[in-house]
PDB file of N, CA and C in Angstrom:
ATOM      1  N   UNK A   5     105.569 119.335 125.328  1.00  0.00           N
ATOM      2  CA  UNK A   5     104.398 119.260 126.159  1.00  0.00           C
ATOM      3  C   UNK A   5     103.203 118.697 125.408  1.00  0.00           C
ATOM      4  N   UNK A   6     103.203 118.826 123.816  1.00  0.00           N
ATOM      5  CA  UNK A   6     102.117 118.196 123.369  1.00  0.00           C
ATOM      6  C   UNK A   6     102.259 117.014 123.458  1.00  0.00           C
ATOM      7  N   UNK A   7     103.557 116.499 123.053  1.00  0.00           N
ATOM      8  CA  UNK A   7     103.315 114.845 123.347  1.00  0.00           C
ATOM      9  C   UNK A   7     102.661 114.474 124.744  1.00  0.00           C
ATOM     10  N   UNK A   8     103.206 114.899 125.823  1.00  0.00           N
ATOM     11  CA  UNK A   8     102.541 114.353 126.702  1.00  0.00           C
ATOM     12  C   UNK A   8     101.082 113.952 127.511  1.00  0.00           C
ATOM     13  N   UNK A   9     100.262 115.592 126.259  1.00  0.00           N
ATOM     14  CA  UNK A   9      99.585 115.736 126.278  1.00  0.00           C
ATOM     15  C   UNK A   9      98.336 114.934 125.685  1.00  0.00           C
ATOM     16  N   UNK A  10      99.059 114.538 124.444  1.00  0.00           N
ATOM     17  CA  UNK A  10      98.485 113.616 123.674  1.00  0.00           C
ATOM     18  C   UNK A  10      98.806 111.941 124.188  1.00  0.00           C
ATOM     19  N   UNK A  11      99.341 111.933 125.320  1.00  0.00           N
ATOM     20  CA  UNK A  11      99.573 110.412 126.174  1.00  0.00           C
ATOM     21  C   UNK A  11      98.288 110.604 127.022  1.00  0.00           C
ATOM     22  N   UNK A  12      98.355 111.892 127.892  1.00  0.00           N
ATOM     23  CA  UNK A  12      97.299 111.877 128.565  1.00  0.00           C
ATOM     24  C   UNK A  12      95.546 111.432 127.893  1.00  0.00           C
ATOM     25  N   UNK A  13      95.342 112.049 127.099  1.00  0.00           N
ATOM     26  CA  UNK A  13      94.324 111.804 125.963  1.00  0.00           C
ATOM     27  C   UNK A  13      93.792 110.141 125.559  1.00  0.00           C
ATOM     28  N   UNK A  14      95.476 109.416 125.900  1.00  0.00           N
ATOM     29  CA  UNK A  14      94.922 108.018 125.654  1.00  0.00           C
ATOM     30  C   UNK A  14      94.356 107.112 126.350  1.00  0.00           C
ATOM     31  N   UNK A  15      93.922 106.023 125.918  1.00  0.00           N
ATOM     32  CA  UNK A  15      92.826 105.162 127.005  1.00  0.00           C
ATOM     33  C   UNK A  15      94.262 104.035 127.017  1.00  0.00           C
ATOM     34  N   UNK A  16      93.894 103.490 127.890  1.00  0.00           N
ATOM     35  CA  UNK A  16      95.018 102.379 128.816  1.00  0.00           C
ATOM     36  C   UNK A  16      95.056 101.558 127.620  1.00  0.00           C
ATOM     37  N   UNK A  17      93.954 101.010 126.941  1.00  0.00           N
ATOM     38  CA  UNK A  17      93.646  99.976 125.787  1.00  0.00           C
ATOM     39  C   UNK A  17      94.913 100.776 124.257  1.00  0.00           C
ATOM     40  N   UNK A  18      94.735 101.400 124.464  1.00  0.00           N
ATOM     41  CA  UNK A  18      95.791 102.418 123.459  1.00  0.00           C
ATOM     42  C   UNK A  18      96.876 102.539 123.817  1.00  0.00           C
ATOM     43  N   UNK A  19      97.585 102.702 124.731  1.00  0.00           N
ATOM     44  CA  UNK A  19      98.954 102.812 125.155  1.00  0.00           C
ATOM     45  C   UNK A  19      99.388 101.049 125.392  1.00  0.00           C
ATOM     46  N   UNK A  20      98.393 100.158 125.050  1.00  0.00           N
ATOM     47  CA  UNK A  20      99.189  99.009 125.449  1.00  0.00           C
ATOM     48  C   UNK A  20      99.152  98.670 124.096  1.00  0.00           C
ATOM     49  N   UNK A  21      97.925  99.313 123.386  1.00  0.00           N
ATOM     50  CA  UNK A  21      98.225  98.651 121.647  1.00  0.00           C
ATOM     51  C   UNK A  21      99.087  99.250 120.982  1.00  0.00           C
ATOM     52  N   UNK A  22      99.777 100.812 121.355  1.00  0.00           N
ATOM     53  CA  UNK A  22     101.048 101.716 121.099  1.00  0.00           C
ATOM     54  C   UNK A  22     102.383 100.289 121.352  1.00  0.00           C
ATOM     55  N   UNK A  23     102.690  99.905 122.617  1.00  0.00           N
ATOM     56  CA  UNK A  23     103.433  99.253 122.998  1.00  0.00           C
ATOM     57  C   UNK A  23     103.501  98.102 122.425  1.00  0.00           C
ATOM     58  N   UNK A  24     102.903  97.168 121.920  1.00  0.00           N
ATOM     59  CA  UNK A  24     102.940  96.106 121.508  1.00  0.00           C
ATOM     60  C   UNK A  24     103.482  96.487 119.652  1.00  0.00           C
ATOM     61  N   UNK A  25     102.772  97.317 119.378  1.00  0.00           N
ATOM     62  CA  UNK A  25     103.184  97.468 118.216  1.00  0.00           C
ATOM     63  C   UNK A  25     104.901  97.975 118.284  1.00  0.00           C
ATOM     64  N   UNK A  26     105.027  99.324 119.184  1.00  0.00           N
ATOM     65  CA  UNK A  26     106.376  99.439 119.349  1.00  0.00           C
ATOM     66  C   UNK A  26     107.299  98.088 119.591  1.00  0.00           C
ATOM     67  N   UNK A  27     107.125  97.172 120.470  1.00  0.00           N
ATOM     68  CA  UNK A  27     107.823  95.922 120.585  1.00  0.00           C
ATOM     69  C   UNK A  27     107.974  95.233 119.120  1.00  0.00           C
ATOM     70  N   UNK A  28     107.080  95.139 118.864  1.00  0.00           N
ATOM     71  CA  UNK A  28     107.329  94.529 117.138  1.00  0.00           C
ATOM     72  C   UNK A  28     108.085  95.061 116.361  1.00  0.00           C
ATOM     73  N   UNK A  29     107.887  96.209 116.184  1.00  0.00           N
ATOM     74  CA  UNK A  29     109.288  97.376 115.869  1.00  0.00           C
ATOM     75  C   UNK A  29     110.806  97.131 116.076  1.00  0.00           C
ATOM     76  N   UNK A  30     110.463  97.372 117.186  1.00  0.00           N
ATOM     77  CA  UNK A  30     111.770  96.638 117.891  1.00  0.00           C
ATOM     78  C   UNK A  30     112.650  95.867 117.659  1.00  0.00           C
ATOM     79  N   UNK A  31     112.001  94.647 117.716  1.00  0.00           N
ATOM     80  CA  UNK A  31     112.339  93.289 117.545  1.00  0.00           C
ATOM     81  C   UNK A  31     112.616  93.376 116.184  1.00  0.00           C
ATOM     82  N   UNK A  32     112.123  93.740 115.268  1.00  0.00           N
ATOM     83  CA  UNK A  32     112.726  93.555 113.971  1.00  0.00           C
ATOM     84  C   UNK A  32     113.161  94.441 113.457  1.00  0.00           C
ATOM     85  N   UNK A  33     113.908  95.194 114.403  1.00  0.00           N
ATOM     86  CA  UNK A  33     115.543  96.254 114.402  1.00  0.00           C
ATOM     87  C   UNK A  33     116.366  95.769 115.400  1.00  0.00           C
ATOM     88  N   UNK A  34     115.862  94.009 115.774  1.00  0.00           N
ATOM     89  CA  UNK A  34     116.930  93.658 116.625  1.00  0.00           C
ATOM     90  C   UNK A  34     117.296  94.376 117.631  1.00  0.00           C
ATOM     91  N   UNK A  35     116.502  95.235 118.277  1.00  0.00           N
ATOM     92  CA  UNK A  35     117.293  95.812 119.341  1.00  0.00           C
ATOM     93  C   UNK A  35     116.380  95.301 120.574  1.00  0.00           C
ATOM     94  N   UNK A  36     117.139  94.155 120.986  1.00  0.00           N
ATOM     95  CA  UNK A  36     116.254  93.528 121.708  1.00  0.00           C
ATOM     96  C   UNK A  36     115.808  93.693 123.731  1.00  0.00           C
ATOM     97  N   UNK A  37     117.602  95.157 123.749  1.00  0.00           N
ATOM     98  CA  UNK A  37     116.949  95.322 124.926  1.00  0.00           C
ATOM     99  C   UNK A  37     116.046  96.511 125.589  1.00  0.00           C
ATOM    100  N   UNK A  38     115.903  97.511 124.346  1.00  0.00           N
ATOM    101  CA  UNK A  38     114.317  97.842 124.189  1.00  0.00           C
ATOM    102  C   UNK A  38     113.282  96.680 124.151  1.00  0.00           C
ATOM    103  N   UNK A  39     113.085  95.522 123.216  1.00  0.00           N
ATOM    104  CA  UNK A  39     112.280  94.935 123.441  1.00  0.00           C
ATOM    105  C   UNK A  39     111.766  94.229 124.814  1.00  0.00           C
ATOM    106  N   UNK A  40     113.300  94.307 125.237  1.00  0.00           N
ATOM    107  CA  UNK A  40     112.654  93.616 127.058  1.00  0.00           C
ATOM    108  C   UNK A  40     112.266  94.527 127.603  1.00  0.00           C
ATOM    109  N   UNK A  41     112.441  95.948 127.467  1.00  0.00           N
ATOM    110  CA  UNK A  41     112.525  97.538 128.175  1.00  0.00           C
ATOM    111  C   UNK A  41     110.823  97.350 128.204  1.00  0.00           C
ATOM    112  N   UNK A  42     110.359  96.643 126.869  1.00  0.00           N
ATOM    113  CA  UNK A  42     108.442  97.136 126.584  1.00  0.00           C
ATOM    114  C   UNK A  42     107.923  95.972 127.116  1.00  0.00           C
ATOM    115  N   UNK A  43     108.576  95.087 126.625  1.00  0.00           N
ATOM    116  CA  UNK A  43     108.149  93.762 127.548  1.00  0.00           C
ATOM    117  C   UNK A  43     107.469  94.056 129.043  1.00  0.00           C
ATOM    118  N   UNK A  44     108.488  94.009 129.713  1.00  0.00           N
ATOM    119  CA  UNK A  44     108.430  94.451 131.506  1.00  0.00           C
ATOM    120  C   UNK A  44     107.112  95.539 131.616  1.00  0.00           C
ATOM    121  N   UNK A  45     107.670  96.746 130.956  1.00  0.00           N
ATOM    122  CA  UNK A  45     106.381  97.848 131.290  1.00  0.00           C
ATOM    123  C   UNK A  45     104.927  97.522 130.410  1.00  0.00           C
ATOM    124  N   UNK A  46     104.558  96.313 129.763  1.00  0.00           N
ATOM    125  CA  UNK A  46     103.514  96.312 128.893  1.00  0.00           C
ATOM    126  C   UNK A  46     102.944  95.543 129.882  1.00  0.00           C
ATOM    127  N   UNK A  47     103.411  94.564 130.492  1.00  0.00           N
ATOM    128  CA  UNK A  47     102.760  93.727 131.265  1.00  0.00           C
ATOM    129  C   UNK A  47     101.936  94.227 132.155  1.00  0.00           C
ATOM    130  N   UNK A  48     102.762  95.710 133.200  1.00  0.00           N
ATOM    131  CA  UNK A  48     102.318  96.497 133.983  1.00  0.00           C
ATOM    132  C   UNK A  48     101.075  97.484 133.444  1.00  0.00           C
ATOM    133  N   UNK A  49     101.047  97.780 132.140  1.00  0.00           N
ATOM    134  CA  UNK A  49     100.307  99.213 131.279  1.00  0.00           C
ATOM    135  C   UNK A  49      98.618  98.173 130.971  1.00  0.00           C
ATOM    136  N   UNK A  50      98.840  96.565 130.513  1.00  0.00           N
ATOM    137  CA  UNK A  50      98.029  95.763 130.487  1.00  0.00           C
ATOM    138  C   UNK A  50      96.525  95.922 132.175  1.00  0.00           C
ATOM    139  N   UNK A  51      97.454  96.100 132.830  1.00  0.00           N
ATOM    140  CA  UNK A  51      96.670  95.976 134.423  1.00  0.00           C
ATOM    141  C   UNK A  51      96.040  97.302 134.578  1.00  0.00           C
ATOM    142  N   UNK A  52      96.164  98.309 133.440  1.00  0.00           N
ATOM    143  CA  UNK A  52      95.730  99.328 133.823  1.00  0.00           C
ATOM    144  C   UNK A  52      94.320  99.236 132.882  1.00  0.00           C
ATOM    145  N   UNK A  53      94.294  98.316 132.159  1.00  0.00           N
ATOM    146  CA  UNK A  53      93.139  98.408 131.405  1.00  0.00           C
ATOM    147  C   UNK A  53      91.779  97.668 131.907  1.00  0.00           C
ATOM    148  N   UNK A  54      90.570  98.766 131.954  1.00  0.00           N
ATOM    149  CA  UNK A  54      89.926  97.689 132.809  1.00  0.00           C
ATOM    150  C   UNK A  54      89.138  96.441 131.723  1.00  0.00           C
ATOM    151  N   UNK A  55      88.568  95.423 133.029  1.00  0.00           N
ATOM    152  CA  UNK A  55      88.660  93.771 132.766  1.00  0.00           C
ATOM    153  C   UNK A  55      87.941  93.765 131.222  1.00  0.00           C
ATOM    154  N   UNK A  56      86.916  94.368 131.343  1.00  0.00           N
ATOM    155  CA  UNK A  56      85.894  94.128 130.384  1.00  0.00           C
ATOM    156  C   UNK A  56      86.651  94.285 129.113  1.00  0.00           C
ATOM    157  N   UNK A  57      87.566  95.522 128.905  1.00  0.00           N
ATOM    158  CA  UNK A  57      88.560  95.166 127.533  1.00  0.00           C
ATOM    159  C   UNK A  57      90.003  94.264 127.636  1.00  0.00           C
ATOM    160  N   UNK A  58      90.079  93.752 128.447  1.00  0.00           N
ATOM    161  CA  UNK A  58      91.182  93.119 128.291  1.00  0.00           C
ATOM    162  C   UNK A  58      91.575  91.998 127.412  1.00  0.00           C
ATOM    163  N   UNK A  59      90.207  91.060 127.403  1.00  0.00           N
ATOM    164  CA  UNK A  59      90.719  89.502 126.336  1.00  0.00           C
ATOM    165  C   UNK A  59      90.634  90.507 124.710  1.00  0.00           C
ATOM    166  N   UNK A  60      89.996  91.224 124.563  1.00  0.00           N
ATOM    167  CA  UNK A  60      90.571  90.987 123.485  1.00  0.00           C
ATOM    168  C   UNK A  60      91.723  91.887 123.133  1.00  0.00           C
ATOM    169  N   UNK A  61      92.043  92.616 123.957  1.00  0.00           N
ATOM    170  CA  UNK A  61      93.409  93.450 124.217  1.00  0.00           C
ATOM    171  C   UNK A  61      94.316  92.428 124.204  1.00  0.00           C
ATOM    172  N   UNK A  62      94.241  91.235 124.862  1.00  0.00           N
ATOM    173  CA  UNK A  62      95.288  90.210 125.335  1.00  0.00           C
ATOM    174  C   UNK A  62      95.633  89.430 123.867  1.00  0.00           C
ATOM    175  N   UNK A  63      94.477  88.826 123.046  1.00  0.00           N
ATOM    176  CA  UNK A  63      94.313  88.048 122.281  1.00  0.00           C
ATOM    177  C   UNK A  63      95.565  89.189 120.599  1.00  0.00           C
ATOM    178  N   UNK A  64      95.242  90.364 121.249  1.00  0.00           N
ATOM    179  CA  UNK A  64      96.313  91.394 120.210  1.00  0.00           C
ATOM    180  C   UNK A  64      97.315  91.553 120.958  1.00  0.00           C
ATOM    181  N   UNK A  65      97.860  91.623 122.082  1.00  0.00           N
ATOM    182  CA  UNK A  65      99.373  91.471 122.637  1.00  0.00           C
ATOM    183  C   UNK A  65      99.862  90.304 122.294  1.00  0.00           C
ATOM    184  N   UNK A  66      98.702  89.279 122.494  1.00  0.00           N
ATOM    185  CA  UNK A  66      99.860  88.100 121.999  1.00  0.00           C
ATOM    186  C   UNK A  66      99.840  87.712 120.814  1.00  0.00           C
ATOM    187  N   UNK A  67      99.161  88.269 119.792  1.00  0.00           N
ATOM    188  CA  UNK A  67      99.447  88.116 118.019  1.00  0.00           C
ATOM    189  C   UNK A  67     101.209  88.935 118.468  1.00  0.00           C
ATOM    190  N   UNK A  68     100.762  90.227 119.049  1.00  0.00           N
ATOM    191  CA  UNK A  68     102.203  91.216 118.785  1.00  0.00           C
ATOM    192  C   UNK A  68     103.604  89.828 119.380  1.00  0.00           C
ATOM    193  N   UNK A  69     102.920  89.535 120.221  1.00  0.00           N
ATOM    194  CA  UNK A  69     104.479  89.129 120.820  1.00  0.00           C
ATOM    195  C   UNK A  69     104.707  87.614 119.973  1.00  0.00           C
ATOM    196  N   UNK A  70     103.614  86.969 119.522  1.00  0.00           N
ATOM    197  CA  UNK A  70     103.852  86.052 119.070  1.00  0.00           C
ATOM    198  C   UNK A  70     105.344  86.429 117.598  1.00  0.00           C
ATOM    199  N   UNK A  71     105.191  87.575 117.196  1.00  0.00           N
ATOM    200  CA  UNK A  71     105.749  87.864 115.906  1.00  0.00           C
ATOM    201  C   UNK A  71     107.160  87.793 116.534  1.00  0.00           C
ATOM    202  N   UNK A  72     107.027  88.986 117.769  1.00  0.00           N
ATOM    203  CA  UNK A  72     107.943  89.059 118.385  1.00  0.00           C
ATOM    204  C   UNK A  72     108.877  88.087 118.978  1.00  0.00           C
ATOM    205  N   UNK A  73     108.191  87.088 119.087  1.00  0.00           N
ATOM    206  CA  UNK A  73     108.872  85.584 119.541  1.00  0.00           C
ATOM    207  C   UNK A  73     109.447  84.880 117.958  1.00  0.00           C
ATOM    208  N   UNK A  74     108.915  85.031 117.177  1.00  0.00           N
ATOM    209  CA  UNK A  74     109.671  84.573 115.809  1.00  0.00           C
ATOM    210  C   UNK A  74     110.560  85.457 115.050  1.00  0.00           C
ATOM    211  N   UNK A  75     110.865  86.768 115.949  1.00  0.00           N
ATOM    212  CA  UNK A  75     111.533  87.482 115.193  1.00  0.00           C
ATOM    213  C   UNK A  75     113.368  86.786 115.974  1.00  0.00           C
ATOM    214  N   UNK A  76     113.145  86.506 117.172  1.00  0.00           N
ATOM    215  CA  UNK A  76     113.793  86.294 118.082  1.00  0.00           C
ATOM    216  C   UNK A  76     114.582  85.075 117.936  1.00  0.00           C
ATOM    217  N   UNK A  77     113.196  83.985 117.520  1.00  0.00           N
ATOM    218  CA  UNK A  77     114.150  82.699 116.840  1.00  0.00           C
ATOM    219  C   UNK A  77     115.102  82.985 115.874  1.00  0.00           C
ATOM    220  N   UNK A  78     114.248  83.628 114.792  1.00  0.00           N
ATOM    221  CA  UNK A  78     115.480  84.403 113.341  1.00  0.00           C
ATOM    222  C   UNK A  78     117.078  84.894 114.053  1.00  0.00           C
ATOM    223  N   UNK A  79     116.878  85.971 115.156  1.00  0.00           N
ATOM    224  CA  UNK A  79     117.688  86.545 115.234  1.00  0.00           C
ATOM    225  C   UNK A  79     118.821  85.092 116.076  1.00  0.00           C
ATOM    226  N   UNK A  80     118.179  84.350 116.930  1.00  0.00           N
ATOM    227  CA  UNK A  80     118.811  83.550 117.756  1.00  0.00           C
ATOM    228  C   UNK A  80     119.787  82.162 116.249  1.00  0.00           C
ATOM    229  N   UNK A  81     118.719  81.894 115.052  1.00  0.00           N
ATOM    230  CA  UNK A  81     119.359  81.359 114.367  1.00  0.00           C
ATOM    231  C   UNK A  81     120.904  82.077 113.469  1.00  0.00           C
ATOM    232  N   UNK A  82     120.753  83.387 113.105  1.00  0.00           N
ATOM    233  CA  UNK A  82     121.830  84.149 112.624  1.00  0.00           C
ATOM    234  C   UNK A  82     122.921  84.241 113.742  1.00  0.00           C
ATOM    235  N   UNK A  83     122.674  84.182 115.221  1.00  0.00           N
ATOM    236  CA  UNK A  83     123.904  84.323 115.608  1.00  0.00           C
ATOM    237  C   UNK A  83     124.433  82.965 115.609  1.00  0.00           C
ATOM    238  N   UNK A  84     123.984  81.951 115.875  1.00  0.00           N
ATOM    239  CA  UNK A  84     124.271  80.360 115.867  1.00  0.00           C
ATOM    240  C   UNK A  84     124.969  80.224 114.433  1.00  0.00           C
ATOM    241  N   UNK A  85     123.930  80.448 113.067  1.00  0.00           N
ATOM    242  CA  UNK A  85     125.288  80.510 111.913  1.00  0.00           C
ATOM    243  C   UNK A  85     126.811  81.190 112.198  1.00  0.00           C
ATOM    244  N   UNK A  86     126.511  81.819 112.802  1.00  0.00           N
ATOM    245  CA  UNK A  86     127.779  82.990 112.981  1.00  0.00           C
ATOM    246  C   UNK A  86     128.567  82.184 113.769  1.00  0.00           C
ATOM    247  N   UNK A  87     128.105  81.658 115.103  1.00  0.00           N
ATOM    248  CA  UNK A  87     129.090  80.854 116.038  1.00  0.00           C
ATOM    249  C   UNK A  87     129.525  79.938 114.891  1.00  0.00           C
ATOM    250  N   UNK A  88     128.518  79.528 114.486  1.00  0.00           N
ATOM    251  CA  UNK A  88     129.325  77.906 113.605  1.00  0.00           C
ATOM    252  C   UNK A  88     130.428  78.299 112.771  1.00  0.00           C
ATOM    253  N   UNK A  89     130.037  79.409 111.647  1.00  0.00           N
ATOM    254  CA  UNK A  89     131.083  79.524 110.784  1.00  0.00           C
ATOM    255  C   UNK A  89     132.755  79.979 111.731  1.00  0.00           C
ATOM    256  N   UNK A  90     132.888  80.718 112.734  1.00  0.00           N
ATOM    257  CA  UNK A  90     133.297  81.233 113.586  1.00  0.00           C
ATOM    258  C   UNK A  90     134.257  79.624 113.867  1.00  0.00           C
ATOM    259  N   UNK A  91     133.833  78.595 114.397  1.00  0.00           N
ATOM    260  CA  UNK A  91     134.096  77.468 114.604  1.00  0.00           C
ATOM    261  C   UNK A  91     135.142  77.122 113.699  1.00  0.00           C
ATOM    262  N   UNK A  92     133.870  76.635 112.274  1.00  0.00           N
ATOM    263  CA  UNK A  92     135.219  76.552 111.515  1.00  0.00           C
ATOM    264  C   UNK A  92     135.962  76.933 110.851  1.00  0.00           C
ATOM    265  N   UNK A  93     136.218  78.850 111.084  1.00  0.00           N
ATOM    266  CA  UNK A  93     137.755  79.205 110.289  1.00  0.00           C
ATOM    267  C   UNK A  93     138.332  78.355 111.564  1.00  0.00           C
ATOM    268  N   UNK A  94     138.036  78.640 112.930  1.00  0.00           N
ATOM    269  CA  UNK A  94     139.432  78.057 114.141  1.00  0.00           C
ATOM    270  C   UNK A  94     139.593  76.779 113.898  1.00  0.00           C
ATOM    271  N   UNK A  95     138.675  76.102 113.832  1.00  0.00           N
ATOM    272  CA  UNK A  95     139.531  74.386 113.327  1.00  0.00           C
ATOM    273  C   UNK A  95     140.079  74.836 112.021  1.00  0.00           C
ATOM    274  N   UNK A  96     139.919  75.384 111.246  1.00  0.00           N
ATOM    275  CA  UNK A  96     140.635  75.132 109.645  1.00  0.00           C
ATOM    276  C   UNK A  96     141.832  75.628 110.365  1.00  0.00           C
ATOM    277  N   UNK A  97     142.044  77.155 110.806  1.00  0.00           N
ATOM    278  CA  UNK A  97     143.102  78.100 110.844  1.00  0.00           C
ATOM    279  C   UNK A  97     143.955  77.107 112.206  1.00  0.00           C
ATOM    280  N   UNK A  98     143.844  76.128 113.016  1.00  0.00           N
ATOM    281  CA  UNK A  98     144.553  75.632 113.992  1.00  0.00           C
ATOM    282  C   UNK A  98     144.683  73.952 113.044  1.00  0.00           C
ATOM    283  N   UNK A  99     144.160  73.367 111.542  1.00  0.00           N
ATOM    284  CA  UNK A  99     144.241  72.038 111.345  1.00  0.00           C
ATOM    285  C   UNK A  99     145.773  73.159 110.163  1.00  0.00           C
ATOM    286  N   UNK A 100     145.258  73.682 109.961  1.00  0.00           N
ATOM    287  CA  UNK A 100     146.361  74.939 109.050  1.00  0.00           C
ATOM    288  C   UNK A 100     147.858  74.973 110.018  1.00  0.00           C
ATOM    289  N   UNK A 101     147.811  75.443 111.331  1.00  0.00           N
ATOM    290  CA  UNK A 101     148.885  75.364 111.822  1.00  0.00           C
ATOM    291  C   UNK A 101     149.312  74.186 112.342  1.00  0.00           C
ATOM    292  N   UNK A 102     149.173  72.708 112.839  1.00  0.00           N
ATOM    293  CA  UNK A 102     149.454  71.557 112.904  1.00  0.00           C
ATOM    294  C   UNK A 102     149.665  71.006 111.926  1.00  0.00           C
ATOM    295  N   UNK A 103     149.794  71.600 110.509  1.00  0.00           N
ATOM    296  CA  UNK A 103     150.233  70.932 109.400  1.00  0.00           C
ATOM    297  C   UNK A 103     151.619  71.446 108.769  1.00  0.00           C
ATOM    298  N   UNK A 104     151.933  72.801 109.433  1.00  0.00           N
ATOM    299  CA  UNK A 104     153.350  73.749 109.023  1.00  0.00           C
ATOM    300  C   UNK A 104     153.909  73.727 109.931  1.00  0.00           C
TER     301      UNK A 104
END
């Protein structure tokens, strides 16, 4: 009950700078469908903040997600090594059996 208590306590500007930071987290534990999980609801937690703090609320969501978007390339390049090498044991291991 204290946690929740201590949610209640926060200002909208705080639970979206909680979230963004959690997304960054995230993302670089690769677990990326939490990261869409904060994605979706940050967008919504953003609208709760009123206008007057928002740009520069916005201008720090998107430092967060910007990271978050390069953590994503990293992760998108490691699986692509992986397909490739993946590639060629099967051509070696199938140029291997057309030769015996």
């Amino acid at each position: 009950m204290a946690g929740n208590h201590a949610l209640q306590e926060q200002s909208p500007a705080e639970i979206v700078q909680e979230m963004a930071t959690a997304m960054e987290a995230m993302a670089m534990q690769d677990d990326w469908e939490r990261v869409e999980d904060i994605a979706v609801r940050l967008r919504a937690a953003v609208m709760q903040v009123p206008e007057y703090e928002r740009r520069s609320l916005l201008l720090a969501v998107r430092h967060s997600t910007e990271k978050v978007h390069a953590a994503a390339e990293k992760a998108r390049d490691k699986v692509t090594d992986k397909l490739s090498a993946l590639r060629r044991g099967r051509d070696a291991a199938e140029a291997y059996k057309s030769t015996y």
